[in-house]
Amino acid sequence: MQALQNIEQFIKGVKMDNWTAALLTGATCVVGSVVVLVKKISSHRETEDKIKRARNRREESLQRAEQAVLRYKESHPTTDSALILTLSLSELTKQLKEGSLSPEDVFYSYMEKTLAVNKKLNCCTEVLLESLDQLKTVGSNKDGLLYGVPVSIKENIAFKNHDCSCGVIINLDQPAEKDSVLVQVLKKQGAIPFVRTNLPQALLNYDCSNPIYGQTVNPHNPQKTSGGSSGGEGALIGGGGSLLGIGTDIGGSIRIPASFCGICGFKPTAGRLSLQGLHSVCRGQKSVPSSPGPMARDVDSLALCMQALLCDHMFSLDPTVPPLPFNMEIYRSSRPLRIGYLENDGYTQPSPSMARGVREVKALLEQAGHTLVPYCPLKMDQIIPELLIKGVLADGATSLLQKLKGGPVDPCLEPQVFPYGFPKWLKKTISFLLKPVFPRVSANFGALCGVGSVPELWKQHAAVEDYIHETIAHWRSCKIDVLLCPVIGPAYNFLYCGKITSAVSYTMLYNLLNFPAGVVTVSTVTAKDEEELKHYKGCYQDMWDKLFKEAVAGGEGLPVAVQCVALPWQDELCLHFMKEVEQLVKQSKK
């Protein structure tokens, strides 16, 4: 009897315990949900606060710069700003050296113009108010090659006490402890870094918009993008607010905005200029090297900037850079060149204006006594997924996605990164299903899985090395000095860059190969180009070809550029070739 009572009590206890456990579990779930919700709200508020602080800093710097300009104009009413803004960099440096122009007149003329351009194009992330103090002491660097020249710099290049956000919220409120080596060298050469310029969120995109500073627009048509990732530089220089800027390039990030905005841009051999103090979102990626480089209105300005940067001061500050000063003899050479050329890389069919630009420049070069031979890049359909995509996203985009956590993804980047977050099995399944219908899209989708392991990464690095040597052998078999090829253009309509990563085939190839490459504007889009675009089909006639056609539509009057390429470490030869193209185009227009 007693045993039965004990069993009954035990069962009641178990029931009670189960009931208590259920209550406790429910309460824990509620508390857990509340904690998660509170954390989310708190994180969202923190993100909004960070963005607000960054925008306030920008607004304050713009207002203070505006006040400084007004004060200077009142005390110097005879300054001929209009004339100063028409001078080329070589003319400007000459007059500054001679003393016929003062650094103050030049500085405030460009500051005023920058403020006006920024209101139209939204290209600046902040004015460097320290430049007002540097202006007072710039006389101590009067022997510098860039004495008194205001220079704009991309936002990911470190400047002491300022953030390098790369358009990513997680990087805000982390000011740089010191200037990057390039900024230190610019200052030593008498240049005055005066403004920082906009870029796309996380840099790995060729548009120019982020959730902190917004969308930068094109100086020739505000309904078009400036390109990226050095799009703020492209817009500011193209709009006349700066005559020399420093950008960075990992897939065309100097060359594409130069093409879209109608200016010149140069990507040197990676390693020729110091990378110390240059920020990226996926640091440590080695397959596709990034390179800083100059952007300007003309090729002579690019060469002068390279000459100024390639000095003992840089070689001393960063001993990892080979001490190779700028070779002016090669830059000024007049020997006839043997030039390879291509209109179509077989992966992305060029727009009518891209192809026409190459054809017209080819004809001018032949008339000038140069030899032009056809050239075709190797294995484009294989190297883009296997070497380029798997190189940049070797970790399956994990690092990039980590950086984007805790904040909104910009609309220009959203279509690009959306599939990055898919699990590996889903990427592989989609790749398999797309293969019979869209082989190019399928291969690229599969490459988003990354390399998978360290041994596979080493194999990938070895494959990149093999491809570089194979390309150099192919180049030498053609007996060419330099290469003339298209660069993406004209400027896109908004929100297409993240949908058509395939089009960077024309520029990113030369990052992979580590060949110096630059862009020269040669023409503008005609009504005939627009008419021909209606019949554009593309190399693969897939969704990317269809999107590319839509992206470049409505481009009449926009700039058209060509790309000039040389072998590694032959940066001066590349610039010489760019100069030859620029001069022949100018002469043909007279």
Coordinates of C-alpha atoms in Angstrom, one line a residue:
M1 CA 0.0 0.0 0.0
Q2 CA 2.8 2.4 1.0
A3 CA 4.6 1.5 -2.2
L4 CA 1.6 2.5 -4.3
Q5 CA 1.3 5.8 -2.5
N6 CA 5.0 6.5 -3.1
I7 CA 4.6 5.7 -6.8
E8 CA 1.5 8.0 -7.0
Q9 CA 3.5 10.9 -5.4
F10 CA 6.4 10.2 -7.7
I11 CA 4.1 10.4 -10.8
K12 CA 2.5 13.7 -9.4
G13 CA 6.1 15.0 -8.9
V14 CA 7.1 14.0 -12.4
K15 CA 4.0 15.7 -13.8
M16 CA 4.7 18.8 -11.7
D17 CA 8.3 18.7 -12.9
N18 CA 7.3 18.4 -16.5
W19 CA 4.8 21.3 -16.1
T20 CA 7.5 23.4 -14.4
A21 CA 10.0 22.4 -17.1
A22 CA 7.6 23.4 -19.8
L23 CA 7.0 26.7 -18.1
L24 CA 10.7 27.3 -17.6
T25 CA 11.4 26.4 -21.3
G26 CA 8.7 28.7 -22.5
A27 CA 10.0 31.5 -20.3
T28 CA 13.5 30.9 -21.4
C29 CA 12.4 31.1 -25.1
V30 CA 10.6 34.3 -24.5
V31 CA 13.6 35.8 -22.6
G32 CA 15.9 34.6 -25.3
S33 CA 13.7 36.1 -28.0
V34 CA 13.6 39.4 -26.1
V35 CA 17.4 39.4 -25.7
V36 CA 17.9 38.8 -29.4
L37 CA 15.4 41.5 -30.3
V38 CA 17.0 44.0 -27.9
K39 CA 20.4 43.1 -29.3
K40 CA 19.1 43.6 -32.9
I41 CA 17.5 47.0 -32.0
S42 CA 20.7 48.0 -30.2
S43 CA 22.9 46.9 -33.1
H44 CA 20.6 48.8 -35.6
R45 CA 20.8 51.9 -33.4
E46 CA 24.5 51.6 -33.1
T47 CA 24.8 51.3 -36.9
E48 CA 22.5 54.4 -37.4
D49 CA 24.6 56.3 -34.9
K50 CA 27.9 55.4 -36.6
I51 CA 26.5 56.5 -40.0
K52 CA 25.1 59.7 -38.5
R53 CA 28.5 60.6 -37.0
A54 CA 30.3 59.9 -40.3
R55 CA 27.8 62.1 -42.2
N56 CA 28.0 64.8 -39.6
R57 CA 31.8 64.8 -39.8
R58 CA 31.5 65.2 -43.6
E59 CA 29.0 68.0 -43.4
E60 CA 31.0 69.9 -40.8
S61 CA 34.2 69.6 -43.0
L62 CA 32.3 70.8 -46.1
Q63 CA 30.8 73.8 -44.2
R64 CA 34.2 74.8 -42.6
A65 CA 35.9 74.5 -46.0
E66 CA 33.1 76.7 -47.5
Q67 CA 33.7 79.4 -44.8
A68 CA 37.5 79.3 -45.4
V69 CA 36.9 79.8 -49.2
L70 CA 34.6 82.8 -48.6
R71 CA 37.1 84.4 -46.2
Y72 CA 39.9 83.9 -48.7
K73 CA 37.9 85.3 -51.6
E74 CA 37.0 88.4 -49.6
S75 CA 40.6 89.1 -48.8
H76 CA 41.9 88.2 -52.3
P77 CA 39.2 89.5 -54.7
T78 CA 41.6 89.6 -57.7
T79 CA 42.4 85.9 -57.8
D80 CA 41.6 84.5 -61.3
S81 CA 40.2 81.1 -60.3
A82 CA 38.7 80.5 -63.8
L83 CA 42.2 80.8 -65.3
I84 CA 43.8 78.6 -62.7
L85 CA 41.3 75.8 -63.2
T86 CA 42.1 75.7 -67.0
L87 CA 45.8 75.1 -66.4
S88 CA 47.2 71.6 -66.9
L89 CA 49.3 70.0 -64.1
S90 CA 52.6 70.7 -65.9
E91 CA 51.6 74.4 -66.5
L92 CA 50.4 74.7 -62.9
T93 CA 53.6 73.3 -61.4
K94 CA 55.7 75.5 -63.6
Q95 CA 53.9 78.7 -62.6
L96 CA 53.9 77.7 -58.9
K97 CA 57.7 77.0 -59.1
E98 CA 58.3 80.4 -60.8
G99 CA 56.2 82.2 -58.2
S100 CA 53.7 83.6 -60.8
L101 CA 51.0 81.7 -59.0
S102 CA 50.7 81.3 -55.2
P103 CA 49.9 77.9 -53.6
E104 CA 47.0 79.8 -51.7
D105 CA 45.4 81.0 -54.9
V106 CA 45.6 77.5 -56.4
F107 CA 44.4 75.7 -53.3
Y108 CA 41.3 77.9 -52.7
S109 CA 40.4 77.9 -56.4
Y110 CA 40.3 74.1 -56.4
M111 CA 38.6 73.9 -53.0
E112 CA 35.8 76.2 -54.2
K113 CA 35.4 74.1 -57.4
T114 CA 35.4 70.8 -55.4
L115 CA 32.7 72.0 -53.1
A116 CA 30.6 73.0 -56.2
V117 CA 31.2 69.7 -58.0
N118 CA 30.5 67.7 -54.8
K119 CA 27.0 69.3 -54.5
K120 CA 26.2 68.0 -58.0
L121 CA 27.9 64.6 -58.0
N122 CA 28.2 63.6 -54.3
C123 CA 31.9 62.5 -54.8
C124 CA 33.6 63.6 -51.6
T125 CA 33.5 61.8 -48.2
E126 CA 35.2 64.7 -46.4
V127 CA 37.4 67.7 -46.8
L128 CA 40.8 67.3 -45.1
L129 CA 40.8 70.4 -42.9
E130 CA 44.4 69.7 -42.0
S131 CA 45.2 70.9 -45.6
L132 CA 44.5 74.4 -44.4
D133 CA 47.4 74.1 -41.9
Q134 CA 49.6 72.3 -44.4
L135 CA 49.1 75.2 -46.8
K136 CA 50.8 77.6 -44.4
T137 CA 54.0 75.5 -44.2
V138 CA 54.1 74.1 -47.8
G139 CA 56.9 76.6 -48.7
S140 CA 59.3 74.3 -46.9
N141 CA 58.8 71.7 -49.7
K142 CA 59.3 74.2 -52.6
D143 CA 61.7 71.8 -54.4
G144 CA 59.1 69.1 -54.5
L145 CA 57.8 68.0 -57.9
L146 CA 54.2 68.6 -56.8
Y147 CA 54.9 71.8 -54.9
G148 CA 51.5 73.6 -54.1
V149 CA 49.4 71.0 -56.0
P150 CA 46.1 70.1 -54.3
V151 CA 45.6 66.3 -54.6
S152 CA 42.4 64.3 -53.9
I153 CA 42.7 60.8 -52.4
K154 CA 40.4 57.8 -52.3
E155 CA 38.8 57.1 -49.0
N156 CA 40.6 53.7 -48.4
I157 CA 44.0 55.4 -48.4
A158 CA 45.1 56.1 -44.8
F159 CA 45.2 59.7 -43.6
K160 CA 46.1 60.2 -39.9
N161 CA 43.0 60.6 -37.6
H162 CA 40.5 59.7 -40.3
D163 CA 38.6 56.5 -40.9
C164 CA 39.2 54.2 -43.9
S165 CA 35.7 52.8 -43.9
C166 CA 35.8 51.3 -47.5
G167 CA 32.1 52.1 -47.4
V168 CA 31.6 49.4 -44.6
I169 CA 29.9 50.4 -41.3
I170 CA 32.0 48.0 -39.2
N171 CA 35.1 50.1 -40.2
L172 CA 33.7 53.4 -38.9
D173 CA 35.1 55.1 -35.8
Q174 CA 38.5 53.5 -36.3
P175 CA 40.7 56.4 -37.3
A176 CA 44.1 55.7 -38.9
E177 CA 47.1 56.2 -36.6
K178 CA 49.3 57.6 -39.3
D179 CA 49.4 58.6 -42.9
S180 CA 49.9 55.9 -45.6
V181 CA 53.3 55.9 -47.3
L182 CA 51.9 57.5 -50.4
V183 CA 50.3 60.4 -48.5
Q184 CA 53.7 60.9 -46.7
V185 CA 55.5 61.0 -50.1
L186 CA 52.9 63.3 -51.6
K187 CA 53.4 65.8 -48.8
K188 CA 57.2 65.5 -49.1
Q189 CA 56.9 66.4 -52.8
G190 CA 54.9 69.6 -51.8
A191 CA 51.5 68.3 -52.7
I192 CA 48.5 69.1 -50.5
P193 CA 46.0 66.2 -50.0
F194 CA 42.8 68.2 -49.5
V195 CA 39.8 66.0 -50.0
R196 CA 38.9 62.3 -49.8
T197 CA 36.6 60.7 -52.3
N198 CA 33.8 58.2 -52.4
L199 CA 33.9 54.4 -53.2
P200 CA 31.5 51.5 -53.4
Q201 CA 30.6 49.4 -50.3
A202 CA 33.4 46.9 -49.6
L203 CA 35.4 48.0 -52.8
L204 CA 34.8 44.8 -54.8
N205 CA 32.3 46.5 -57.1
Y206 CA 32.7 48.9 -60.1
D207 CA 29.8 51.2 -59.1
C208 CA 30.2 54.0 -56.5
S209 CA 27.6 53.8 -53.7
N210 CA 27.6 52.8 -50.1
P211 CA 25.1 53.2 -47.1
I212 CA 27.3 55.8 -45.4
Y213 CA 27.9 58.4 -48.1
G214 CA 25.4 57.4 -50.9
Q215 CA 25.7 57.3 -54.7
T216 CA 28.3 59.2 -56.7
V217 CA 27.0 60.2 -60.2
N218 CA 28.6 60.8 -63.5
P219 CA 30.0 64.3 -64.4
H220 CA 28.7 64.0 -68.0
N221 CA 25.2 62.7 -67.1
P222 CA 23.8 62.5 -63.6
Q223 CA 21.6 59.6 -64.6
K224 CA 24.7 57.4 -65.0
T225 CA 27.2 56.0 -62.5
S226 CA 30.7 57.3 -62.2
G227 CA 32.0 53.8 -62.2
G228 CA 34.2 52.4 -59.4
S229 CA 35.7 51.5 -57.2
S230 CA 37.7 54.8 -57.5
G231 CA 34.5 56.5 -58.6
G232 CA 34.7 59.5 -56.4
E233 CA 38.1 60.3 -57.9
G234 CA 36.7 59.8 -61.4
A235 CA 33.7 62.1 -60.8
L236 CA 35.7 64.8 -59.1
I237 CA 38.5 65.0 -61.7
G238 CA 36.0 64.6 -64.6
G239 CA 33.9 67.4 -63.1
G240 CA 37.0 69.7 -62.8
G241 CA 37.2 69.7 -59.0
S242 CA 40.7 68.1 -58.9
L243 CA 43.5 67.8 -61.4
L244 CA 45.3 64.9 -59.8
G245 CA 44.0 62.1 -57.6
I246 CA 45.2 58.7 -56.2
G247 CA 42.9 55.7 -56.6
T248 CA 43.4 51.9 -56.2
D249 CA 42.7 49.1 -58.7
I250 CA 42.0 45.4 -58.2
G251 CA 39.8 44.7 -61.2
G252 CA 39.6 48.0 -63.1
S253 CA 38.9 50.3 -60.2
I254 CA 41.0 53.1 -61.6
R255 CA 40.5 52.3 -65.3
I256 CA 36.7 51.9 -65.3
P257 CA 35.9 55.2 -63.6
A258 CA 38.5 56.9 -65.9
S259 CA 36.6 55.5 -68.9
F260 CA 33.1 56.4 -67.5
C261 CA 34.2 59.9 -66.5
G262 CA 36.3 60.8 -69.5
I263 CA 39.7 61.2 -67.8
C264 CA 43.0 59.2 -67.8
G265 CA 43.9 56.6 -65.2
F266 CA 46.9 54.3 -64.7
K267 CA 47.3 51.0 -62.8
P268 CA 51.0 50.4 -62.3
T269 CA 52.6 47.0 -61.9
A270 CA 51.6 45.9 -58.4
G271 CA 54.6 46.4 -56.1
R272 CA 55.9 49.5 -58.0
L273 CA 54.1 51.8 -55.5
S274 CA 53.8 51.2 -51.7
L275 CA 50.7 49.5 -50.4
Q276 CA 51.4 50.5 -46.8
G277 CA 48.4 52.2 -45.3
L278 CA 46.0 51.1 -48.1
H279 CA 43.0 49.4 -46.8
S280 CA 41.0 46.6 -48.4
V281 CA 38.1 44.5 -47.1
C282 CA 39.7 41.1 -47.9
R283 CA 43.3 41.6 -46.9
G284 CA 45.6 38.7 -47.5
Q285 CA 44.2 37.7 -50.9
K286 CA 47.2 37.2 -53.2
S287 CA 45.9 35.7 -56.5
V288 CA 44.7 39.1 -58.0
P289 CA 46.9 41.9 -56.7
S290 CA 45.6 45.4 -56.0
S291 CA 47.6 48.5 -57.0
P292 CA 47.4 52.2 -56.2
G293 CA 47.8 54.6 -59.1
P294 CA 47.2 58.2 -60.4
M295 CA 44.1 59.6 -62.1
A296 CA 44.2 62.9 -63.9
R297 CA 43.0 64.9 -67.0
D298 CA 46.0 64.0 -69.2
V299 CA 48.8 61.4 -69.4
D300 CA 51.6 63.9 -68.6
S301 CA 50.0 64.4 -65.2
L302 CA 50.0 60.6 -64.6
A303 CA 53.7 60.5 -65.5
L304 CA 54.6 63.4 -63.3
C305 CA 52.8 61.8 -60.4
M306 CA 54.6 58.5 -60.9
Q307 CA 57.9 60.4 -61.1
A308 CA 57.1 62.2 -57.9
L309 CA 56.1 59.0 -56.0
L310 CA 59.0 56.9 -57.3
C311 CA 61.6 58.7 -55.1
D312 CA 64.1 57.9 -52.4
H313 CA 61.7 59.0 -49.7
M314 CA 59.2 56.2 -50.7
F315 CA 62.0 53.6 -51.1
S316 CA 63.2 54.6 -47.6
L317 CA 59.7 54.5 -46.0
D318 CA 58.9 51.2 -47.6
P319 CA 61.9 49.0 -48.3
T320 CA 59.6 46.3 -49.8
V321 CA 59.2 48.5 -52.9
P322 CA 62.0 48.0 -55.5
P323 CA 64.1 51.2 -55.7
L324 CA 63.3 51.9 -59.4
P325 CA 63.1 55.6 -60.1
F326 CA 60.9 56.8 -63.0
N327 CA 62.7 56.3 -66.3
M328 CA 62.0 59.6 -68.2
E329 CA 64.0 58.4 -71.2
I330 CA 61.6 55.5 -71.9
Y331 CA 58.5 57.8 -71.3
R332 CA 59.8 60.4 -73.9
S333 CA 61.0 57.8 -76.4
S334 CA 60.0 58.2 -80.0
R335 CA 60.8 54.8 -81.5
P336 CA 58.0 53.1 -83.5
L337 CA 56.2 50.4 -81.6
R338 CA 54.9 47.0 -82.5
I339 CA 51.4 47.0 -81.0
G340 CA 49.1 44.1 -80.4
Y341 CA 45.4 44.9 -80.6
L342 CA 42.0 43.3 -79.9
E343 CA 38.4 44.5 -80.3
N344 CA 36.8 41.6 -78.6
D345 CA 38.2 39.3 -75.8
G346 CA 35.8 36.5 -76.7
Y347 CA 34.1 36.7 -73.3
T348 CA 32.3 40.0 -73.2
Q349 CA 31.3 41.4 -76.6
P350 CA 32.3 45.1 -76.6
S351 CA 29.6 47.8 -77.0
P352 CA 29.7 49.5 -80.4
S353 CA 31.6 52.5 -79.0
M354 CA 34.2 50.4 -77.3
A355 CA 35.0 48.5 -80.5
R356 CA 35.0 51.8 -82.6
G357 CA 37.4 53.4 -80.2
V358 CA 39.9 50.6 -80.7
R359 CA 39.5 50.7 -84.5
E360 CA 39.9 54.4 -84.8
V361 CA 43.0 54.5 -82.5
K362 CA 44.5 51.5 -84.5
A363 CA 44.1 53.5 -87.7
L364 CA 45.8 56.6 -86.2
L365 CA 48.7 54.5 -84.8
E366 CA 49.2 52.8 -88.2
Q367 CA 49.2 56.2 -90.0
A368 CA 51.9 57.4 -87.5
G369 CA 54.2 54.5 -88.5
H370 CA 53.6 52.0 -85.8
T371 CA 53.0 48.3 -86.6
L372 CA 49.7 46.8 -85.5
V373 CA 49.2 43.0 -85.1
P374 CA 46.1 41.0 -84.0
Y375 CA 46.3 39.6 -80.5
C376 CA 43.9 37.3 -78.6
P377 CA 44.0 36.7 -74.8
L378 CA 44.3 33.1 -73.8
K379 CA 41.6 30.8 -72.2
M380 CA 39.3 33.6 -71.1
D381 CA 36.3 31.3 -70.5
Q382 CA 38.5 29.2 -68.1
I383 CA 40.6 31.8 -66.3
I384 CA 37.7 34.0 -65.3
P385 CA 36.0 31.4 -63.0
E386 CA 39.0 29.4 -62.1
L387 CA 41.7 32.1 -61.5
L388 CA 39.9 35.4 -61.1
I389 CA 36.7 34.5 -59.2
K390 CA 38.3 31.6 -57.2
G391 CA 41.2 33.9 -56.5
V392 CA 39.4 36.9 -55.2
L393 CA 36.8 34.8 -53.4
A394 CA 39.0 31.9 -52.4
D395 CA 37.3 31.6 -49.0
G396 CA 33.9 31.4 -50.7
A397 CA 33.3 35.1 -49.9
T398 CA 33.3 34.4 -46.1
S399 CA 35.6 37.4 -45.3
L400 CA 33.6 39.8 -47.4
L401 CA 30.2 38.7 -45.9
Q402 CA 31.7 39.0 -42.4
K403 CA 32.6 42.7 -43.1
L404 CA 29.0 43.4 -44.3
K405 CA 27.4 42.0 -41.1
G406 CA 25.7 44.5 -38.8
G407 CA 24.6 46.9 -41.5
P408 CA 22.5 47.4 -44.6
V409 CA 23.9 46.1 -47.9
D410 CA 23.9 48.9 -50.6
P411 CA 21.5 48.4 -53.5
C412 CA 24.4 48.6 -56.0
L413 CA 26.1 45.6 -54.2
E414 CA 23.0 43.5 -53.3
P415 CA 22.6 41.5 -56.5
Q416 CA 26.3 40.7 -56.5
V417 CA 26.6 39.5 -52.9
F418 CA 23.2 37.8 -52.6
P419 CA 24.4 34.4 -54.0
Y420 CA 27.6 34.6 -52.0
G421 CA 25.7 33.7 -48.9
F422 CA 24.2 30.5 -50.3
P423 CA 25.4 27.3 -48.8
K424 CA 28.0 25.4 -50.9
W425 CA 25.6 22.6 -51.9
L426 CA 23.1 25.1 -53.2
K427 CA 25.8 27.0 -55.3
K428 CA 26.9 23.7 -56.8
T429 CA 23.3 22.6 -57.5
I430 CA 22.5 25.9 -59.2
S431 CA 25.8 25.7 -61.2
F432 CA 24.8 22.1 -62.3
L433 CA 21.3 23.1 -63.3
L434 CA 22.5 26.2 -65.3
K435 CA 25.2 24.4 -67.2
P436 CA 23.2 23.3 -70.3
V437 CA 21.4 26.6 -70.7
F438 CA 23.9 29.3 -69.4
P439 CA 27.4 27.7 -69.4
R440 CA 29.2 31.0 -68.5
V441 CA 26.9 31.8 -65.6
S442 CA 27.1 28.2 -64.4
A443 CA 31.0 28.2 -64.3
N444 CA 31.0 31.5 -62.4
F445 CA 28.4 30.3 -60.0
G446 CA 30.4 27.2 -59.2
A447 CA 33.5 29.3 -58.7
L448 CA 31.7 31.2 -55.8
C449 CA 32.4 28.1 -53.7
G450 CA 36.0 29.2 -53.5
V451 CA 39.0 26.8 -53.4
G452 CA 38.0 24.7 -50.4
S453 CA 41.3 23.9 -48.8
V454 CA 44.9 25.2 -48.3
P455 CA 46.4 22.6 -50.8
E456 CA 43.7 23.7 -53.4
L457 CA 44.7 27.4 -52.7
W458 CA 48.4 26.5 -53.4
K459 CA 47.3 24.8 -56.6
Q460 CA 45.3 27.9 -57.6
H461 CA 48.4 30.1 -56.9
A462 CA 50.5 27.8 -59.1
A463 CA 47.9 27.9 -61.9
V464 CA 48.0 31.8 -61.8
E465 CA 51.8 31.7 -62.1
D466 CA 51.6 29.2 -65.0
Y467 CA 49.0 31.4 -66.8
I468 CA 51.2 34.5 -66.4
H469 CA 54.2 32.7 -68.0
E470 CA 52.0 31.3 -70.7
T471 CA 50.7 34.8 -71.5
I472 CA 54.2 36.3 -71.6
A473 CA 55.3 33.5 -74.0
H474 CA 52.2 34.2 -76.2
W475 CA 53.0 37.9 -76.1
R476 CA 56.6 37.3 -77.2
S477 CA 55.6 35.0 -79.9
C478 CA 53.5 37.9 -81.3
K479 CA 56.7 40.0 -81.0
I480 CA 54.7 43.0 -79.5
D481 CA 55.9 45.8 -77.3
V482 CA 52.4 46.9 -76.0
L483 CA 48.8 46.0 -76.3
L484 CA 45.8 48.1 -77.4
C485 CA 42.4 46.8 -76.2
P486 CA 38.9 48.0 -75.1
V487 CA 37.9 49.1 -71.6
I488 CA 34.2 48.9 -70.4
G489 CA 32.1 51.8 -71.5
P490 CA 30.2 53.9 -71.9
A491 CA 29.0 54.7 -68.3
Y492 CA 26.3 52.5 -67.0
N493 CA 22.8 53.2 -65.9
F494 CA 22.3 52.8 -62.2
L495 CA 22.2 49.4 -60.4
Y496 CA 23.7 47.3 -63.2
C497 CA 27.3 47.0 -62.0
G498 CA 26.5 44.4 -59.3
K499 CA 24.5 42.4 -61.9
I500 CA 27.2 42.1 -64.6
T501 CA 30.5 41.2 -63.0
S502 CA 31.4 39.4 -66.2
A503 CA 32.2 42.7 -68.0
V504 CA 35.3 43.3 -65.9
S505 CA 37.0 40.7 -68.1
Y506 CA 38.6 43.5 -70.0
T507 CA 40.3 45.1 -67.0
M508 CA 40.7 42.4 -64.3
L509 CA 42.7 40.2 -66.5
Y510 CA 45.6 42.6 -66.2
N511 CA 45.4 42.6 -62.4
L512 CA 45.7 38.8 -62.5
L513 CA 48.7 39.0 -64.9
N514 CA 50.1 42.0 -63.0
F515 CA 50.7 43.9 -66.2
P516 CA 50.6 47.8 -66.0
A517 CA 47.6 49.2 -67.8
G518 CA 46.1 52.6 -68.3
V519 CA 43.1 54.3 -69.9
V520 CA 42.9 57.2 -72.3
T521 CA 39.7 58.9 -73.4
V522 CA 39.5 59.1 -77.2
S523 CA 36.0 59.8 -78.3
T524 CA 32.3 60.1 -77.4
V525 CA 29.3 57.9 -78.0
T526 CA 27.5 58.7 -81.3
A527 CA 23.9 58.3 -82.5
K528 CA 25.3 55.6 -84.8
D529 CA 26.8 53.7 -81.8
E530 CA 23.4 53.8 -80.1
E531 CA 21.7 52.5 -83.3
E532 CA 24.2 49.7 -83.6
L533 CA 23.6 48.8 -79.9
K534 CA 20.0 47.8 -80.7
H535 CA 21.5 44.8 -82.6
Y536 CA 23.9 43.8 -79.8
K537 CA 23.7 40.1 -79.1
G538 CA 26.8 39.3 -77.0
C539 CA 29.3 36.4 -77.0
Y540 CA 27.1 34.0 -75.1
Q541 CA 23.7 35.5 -75.7
D542 CA 22.9 34.9 -72.0
M543 CA 21.4 37.0 -69.2
W544 CA 24.6 38.9 -68.7
D545 CA 24.8 40.0 -72.3
K546 CA 21.2 41.2 -72.2
L547 CA 22.0 43.1 -69.0
F548 CA 25.1 44.7 -70.5
K549 CA 23.1 46.0 -73.5
E550 CA 20.6 47.6 -71.0
A551 CA 23.4 49.0 -68.8
V552 CA 25.1 51.0 -71.6
A553 CA 22.0 52.2 -73.4
G554 CA 21.3 55.9 -73.6
G555 CA 25.0 56.8 -73.7
E556 CA 25.1 59.3 -76.6
G557 CA 27.6 62.0 -75.9
L558 CA 29.4 60.0 -73.1
P559 CA 33.1 59.5 -73.1
V560 CA 34.7 56.5 -75.0
A561 CA 38.1 55.3 -73.9
V562 CA 40.7 52.7 -74.9
Q563 CA 43.1 50.6 -72.7
C564 CA 46.9 50.5 -73.1
V565 CA 48.9 47.5 -71.6
A566 CA 52.6 46.6 -71.2
L567 CA 54.5 43.8 -69.6
P568 CA 55.3 43.8 -65.8
W569 CA 57.6 46.6 -64.6
Q570 CA 57.4 48.4 -68.0
D571 CA 55.2 51.1 -66.5
E572 CA 57.0 53.9 -68.3
L573 CA 56.6 52.2 -71.7
C574 CA 52.8 51.8 -70.9
L575 CA 52.6 55.5 -70.1
H576 CA 54.6 56.4 -73.3
F577 CA 52.1 54.4 -75.3
M578 CA 49.2 56.1 -73.6
K579 CA 50.8 59.5 -74.4
E580 CA 51.2 58.5 -78.1
V581 CA 47.5 57.6 -78.3
E582 CA 46.5 60.8 -76.5
Q583 CA 48.6 63.0 -78.9
L584 CA 47.4 61.3 -82.1
V585 CA 43.8 61.6 -81.0
K586 CA 44.3 65.3 -80.2
Q587 CA 46.0 65.9 -83.6
S588 CA 43.2 64.1 -85.5
K589 CA 40.6 66.4 -83.9
K590 CA 42.3 69.7 -85.0

